[in-house]
N, CA, C and O of each residue as an XYZ file, in Angstrom:
356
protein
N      14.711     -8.049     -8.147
C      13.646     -7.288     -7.510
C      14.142     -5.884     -7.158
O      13.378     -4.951     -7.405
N      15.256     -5.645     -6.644
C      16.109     -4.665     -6.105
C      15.889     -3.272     -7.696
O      15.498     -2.107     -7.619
N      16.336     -4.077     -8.950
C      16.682     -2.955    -10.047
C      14.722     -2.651    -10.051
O      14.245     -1.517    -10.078
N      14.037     -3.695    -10.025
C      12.587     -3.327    -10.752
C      12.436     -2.827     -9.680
O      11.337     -2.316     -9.893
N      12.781     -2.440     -8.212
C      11.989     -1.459     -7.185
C      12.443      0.010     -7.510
O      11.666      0.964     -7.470
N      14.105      0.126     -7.916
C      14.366      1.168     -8.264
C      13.449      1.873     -9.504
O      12.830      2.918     -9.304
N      13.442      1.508    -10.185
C      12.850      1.848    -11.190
C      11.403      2.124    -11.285
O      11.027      2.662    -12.326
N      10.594      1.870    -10.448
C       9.493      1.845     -9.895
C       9.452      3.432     -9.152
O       8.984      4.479     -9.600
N      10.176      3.138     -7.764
C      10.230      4.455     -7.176
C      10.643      5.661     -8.180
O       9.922      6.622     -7.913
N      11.543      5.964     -9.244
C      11.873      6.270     -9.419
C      11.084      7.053    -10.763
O      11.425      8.089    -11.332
N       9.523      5.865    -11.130
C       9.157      6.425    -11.977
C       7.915      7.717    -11.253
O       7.732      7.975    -10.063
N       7.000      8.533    -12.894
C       6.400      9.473    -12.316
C       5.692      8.764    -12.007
O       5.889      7.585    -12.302
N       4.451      9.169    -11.215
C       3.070      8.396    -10.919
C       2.483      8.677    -12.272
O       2.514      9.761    -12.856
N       1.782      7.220    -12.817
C       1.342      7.276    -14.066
C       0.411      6.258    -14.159
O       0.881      5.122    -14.225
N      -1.014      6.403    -14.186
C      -1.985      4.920    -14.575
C      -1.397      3.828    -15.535
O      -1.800      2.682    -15.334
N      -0.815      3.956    -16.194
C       0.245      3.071    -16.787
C       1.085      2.377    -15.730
O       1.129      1.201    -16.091
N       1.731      2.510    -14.674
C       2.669      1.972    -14.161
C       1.401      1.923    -12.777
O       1.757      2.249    -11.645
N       0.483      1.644    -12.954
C      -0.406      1.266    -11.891
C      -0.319     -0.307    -11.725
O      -0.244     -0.631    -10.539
N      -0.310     -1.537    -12.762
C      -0.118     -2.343    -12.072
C       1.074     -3.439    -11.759
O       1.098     -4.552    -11.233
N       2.058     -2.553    -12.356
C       3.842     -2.240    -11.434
C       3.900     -2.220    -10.030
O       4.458     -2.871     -9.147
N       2.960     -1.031    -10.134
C       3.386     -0.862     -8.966
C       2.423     -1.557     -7.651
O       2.714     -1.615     -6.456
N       1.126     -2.067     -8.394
C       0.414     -2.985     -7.540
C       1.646     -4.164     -7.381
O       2.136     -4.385     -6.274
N       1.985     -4.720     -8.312
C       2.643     -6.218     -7.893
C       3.585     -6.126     -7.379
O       4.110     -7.129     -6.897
N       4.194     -4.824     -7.276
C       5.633     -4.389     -6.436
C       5.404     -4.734     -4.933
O       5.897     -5.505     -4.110
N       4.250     -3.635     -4.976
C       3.951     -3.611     -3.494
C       3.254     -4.894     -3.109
O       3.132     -4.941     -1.885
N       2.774     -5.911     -3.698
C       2.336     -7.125     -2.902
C       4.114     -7.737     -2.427
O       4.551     -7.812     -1.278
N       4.711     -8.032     -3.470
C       5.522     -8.952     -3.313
C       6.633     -7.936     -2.409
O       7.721     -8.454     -2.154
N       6.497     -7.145     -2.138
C       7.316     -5.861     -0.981
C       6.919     -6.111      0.411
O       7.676     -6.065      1.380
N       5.429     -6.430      0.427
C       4.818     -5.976      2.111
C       5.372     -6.711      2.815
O       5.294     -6.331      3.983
N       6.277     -8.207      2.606
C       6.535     -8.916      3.612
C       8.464     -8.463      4.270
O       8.965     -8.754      5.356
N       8.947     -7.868      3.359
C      10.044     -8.017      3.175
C      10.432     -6.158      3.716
O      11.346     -5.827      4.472
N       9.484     -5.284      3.090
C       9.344     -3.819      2.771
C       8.067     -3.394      3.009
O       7.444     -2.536      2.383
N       7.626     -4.199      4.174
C       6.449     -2.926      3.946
C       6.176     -1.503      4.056
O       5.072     -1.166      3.626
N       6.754     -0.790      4.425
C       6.522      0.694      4.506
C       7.289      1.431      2.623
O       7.195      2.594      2.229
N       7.775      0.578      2.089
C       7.843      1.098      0.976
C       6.675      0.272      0.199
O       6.139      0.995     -0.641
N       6.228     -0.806      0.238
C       4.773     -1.437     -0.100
C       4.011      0.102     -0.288
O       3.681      0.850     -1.208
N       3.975      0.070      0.809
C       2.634      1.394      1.096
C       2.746      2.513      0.723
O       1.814      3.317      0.714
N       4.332      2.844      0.216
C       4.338      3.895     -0.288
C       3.757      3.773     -1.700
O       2.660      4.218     -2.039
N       4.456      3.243     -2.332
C       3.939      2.258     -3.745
C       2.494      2.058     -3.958
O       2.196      2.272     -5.133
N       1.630      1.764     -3.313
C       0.438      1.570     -3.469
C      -0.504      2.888     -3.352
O      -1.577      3.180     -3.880
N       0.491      3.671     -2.286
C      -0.313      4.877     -2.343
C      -0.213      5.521     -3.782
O      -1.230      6.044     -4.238
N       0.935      5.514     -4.514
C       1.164      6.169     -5.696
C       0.289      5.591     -6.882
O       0.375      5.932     -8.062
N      -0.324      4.918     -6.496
C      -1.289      4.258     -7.852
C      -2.344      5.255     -7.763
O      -2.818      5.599     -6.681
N      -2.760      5.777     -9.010
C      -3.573      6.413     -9.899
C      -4.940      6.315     -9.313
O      -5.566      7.163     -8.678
N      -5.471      4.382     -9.864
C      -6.767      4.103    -10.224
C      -7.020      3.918     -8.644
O      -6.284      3.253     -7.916
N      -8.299      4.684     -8.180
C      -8.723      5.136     -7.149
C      -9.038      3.655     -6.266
O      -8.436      3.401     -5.222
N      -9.887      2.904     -6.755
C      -9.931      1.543     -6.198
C      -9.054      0.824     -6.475
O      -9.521     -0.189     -5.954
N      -7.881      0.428     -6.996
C      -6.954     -0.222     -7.312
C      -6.330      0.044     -5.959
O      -6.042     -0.841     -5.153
N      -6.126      1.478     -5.766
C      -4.921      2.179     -4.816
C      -5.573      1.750     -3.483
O      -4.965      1.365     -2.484
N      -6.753      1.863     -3.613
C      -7.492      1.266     -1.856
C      -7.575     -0.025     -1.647
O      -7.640     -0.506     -0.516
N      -7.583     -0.885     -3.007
C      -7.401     -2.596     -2.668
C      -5.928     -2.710     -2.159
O      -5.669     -3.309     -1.115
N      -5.135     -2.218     -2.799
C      -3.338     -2.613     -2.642
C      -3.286     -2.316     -0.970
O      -2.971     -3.104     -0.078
N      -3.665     -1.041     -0.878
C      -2.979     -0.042      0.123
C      -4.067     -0.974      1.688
O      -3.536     -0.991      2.798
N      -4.853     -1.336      1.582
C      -5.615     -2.083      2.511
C      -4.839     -3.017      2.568
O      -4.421     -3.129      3.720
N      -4.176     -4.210      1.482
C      -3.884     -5.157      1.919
C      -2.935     -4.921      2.258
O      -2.806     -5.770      3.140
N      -1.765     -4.189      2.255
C      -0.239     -3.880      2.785
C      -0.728     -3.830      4.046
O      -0.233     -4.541      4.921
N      -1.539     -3.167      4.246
C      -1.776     -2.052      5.755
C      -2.377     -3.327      6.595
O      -2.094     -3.414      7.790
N      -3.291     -4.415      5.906
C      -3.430     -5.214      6.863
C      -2.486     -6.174      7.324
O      -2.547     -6.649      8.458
N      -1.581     -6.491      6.454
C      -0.493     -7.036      6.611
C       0.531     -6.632      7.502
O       1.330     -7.432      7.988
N       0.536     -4.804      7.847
C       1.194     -4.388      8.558
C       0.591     -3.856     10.226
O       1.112     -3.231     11.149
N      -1.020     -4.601      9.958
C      -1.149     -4.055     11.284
C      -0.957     -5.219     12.167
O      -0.762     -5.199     13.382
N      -1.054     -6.403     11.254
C      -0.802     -7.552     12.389
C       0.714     -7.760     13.026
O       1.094     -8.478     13.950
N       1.268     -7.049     12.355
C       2.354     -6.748     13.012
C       2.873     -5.287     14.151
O       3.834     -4.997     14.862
N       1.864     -4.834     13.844
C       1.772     -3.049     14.101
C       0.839     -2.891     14.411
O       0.389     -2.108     13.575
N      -0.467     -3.238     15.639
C      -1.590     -2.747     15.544
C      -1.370     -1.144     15.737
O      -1.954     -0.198     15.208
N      -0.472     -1.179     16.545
C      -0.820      0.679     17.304
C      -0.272      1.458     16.417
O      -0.963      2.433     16.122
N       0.742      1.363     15.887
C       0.973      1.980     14.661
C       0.650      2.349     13.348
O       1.046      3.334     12.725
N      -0.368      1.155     12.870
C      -1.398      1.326     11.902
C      -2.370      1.754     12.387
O      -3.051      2.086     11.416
N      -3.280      2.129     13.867
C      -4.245      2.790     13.713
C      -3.438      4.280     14.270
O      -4.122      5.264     14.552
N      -2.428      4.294     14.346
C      -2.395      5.849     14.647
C      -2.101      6.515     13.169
O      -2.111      7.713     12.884
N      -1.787      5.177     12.151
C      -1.892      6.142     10.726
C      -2.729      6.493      9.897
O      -2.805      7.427      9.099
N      -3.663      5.234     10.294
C      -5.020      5.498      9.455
C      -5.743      6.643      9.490
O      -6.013      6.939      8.326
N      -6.252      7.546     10.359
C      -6.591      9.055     10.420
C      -5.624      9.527      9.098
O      -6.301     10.045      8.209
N      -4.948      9.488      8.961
C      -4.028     10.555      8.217
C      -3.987      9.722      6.974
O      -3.944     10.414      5.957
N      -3.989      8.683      6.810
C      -3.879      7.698      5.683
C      -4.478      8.401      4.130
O      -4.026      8.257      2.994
N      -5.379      9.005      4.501
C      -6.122      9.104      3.148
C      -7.369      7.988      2.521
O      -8.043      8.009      1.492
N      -7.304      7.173      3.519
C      -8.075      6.092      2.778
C      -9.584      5.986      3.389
O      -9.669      6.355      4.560
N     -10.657      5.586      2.835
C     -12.067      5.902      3.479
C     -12.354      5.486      4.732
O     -11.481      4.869      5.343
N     -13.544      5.727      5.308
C     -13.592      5.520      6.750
C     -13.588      3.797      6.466
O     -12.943      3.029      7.180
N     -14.516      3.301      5.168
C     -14.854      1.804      4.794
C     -13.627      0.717      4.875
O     -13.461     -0.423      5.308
N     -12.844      1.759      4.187
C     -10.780      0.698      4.251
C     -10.530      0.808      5.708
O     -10.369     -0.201      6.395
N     -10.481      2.418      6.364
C      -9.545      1.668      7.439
C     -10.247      0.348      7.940
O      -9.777     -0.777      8.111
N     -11.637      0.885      8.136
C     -11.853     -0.499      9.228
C     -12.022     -1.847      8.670
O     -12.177     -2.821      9.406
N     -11.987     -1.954      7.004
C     -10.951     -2.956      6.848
C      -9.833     -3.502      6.745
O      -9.491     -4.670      6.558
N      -9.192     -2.400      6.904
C      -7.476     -2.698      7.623
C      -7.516     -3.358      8.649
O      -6.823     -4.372      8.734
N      -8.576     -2.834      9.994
C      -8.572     -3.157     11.706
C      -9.248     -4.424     11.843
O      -8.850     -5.251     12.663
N     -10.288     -4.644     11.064
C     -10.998     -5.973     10.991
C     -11.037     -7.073      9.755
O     -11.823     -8.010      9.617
N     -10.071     -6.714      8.998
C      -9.747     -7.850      8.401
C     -10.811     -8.165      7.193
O     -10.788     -9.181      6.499
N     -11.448     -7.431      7.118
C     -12.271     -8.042      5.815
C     -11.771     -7.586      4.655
O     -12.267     -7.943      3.586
């Protein structure tokens, strides 16, 4: 997992390596999540990048509420994701 994360980070952002880097970042969020999220942010396909990046983020707020909503403002992601980050749907 370690060489395929390097290699991952390491590549350009490319719709090609969009769902790399989706399965990176699932199997990351428990272990890595703040590189999860980086990873997911780097995906291309616009809804792809808001399914991944929601589920990291919900994953990380149950661990983090106050910290995931003080990122969501800045997140980039629609008003519709955050508050499915905060409420779980």
């Amino acid at each position: 997992v370690e060489a395929t994360g390097e290699w991952i980070r390491k590549a350009p952002a490319d719709n090609v390596l969009d769902g790399a880097r989706a399965a990176y970042a699932w199997r990351m969020s428990e272990e890595k999540p703040q590189e999860a999220l980086e990873q997911a942010l780097m995906m291309t396909d616009e809804l792809g990048r808001e399914r991944v990046t929601v589920g990291v983020a919900r994953k990380m707020y149950m661990r983090n509420p106050k910290g995931i909503k003080e990122w969501l403002p800045k997140s980039g992601l629609s008003v519709a994701a955050q508050q499915r980050v905060v409420r779980g749907k």
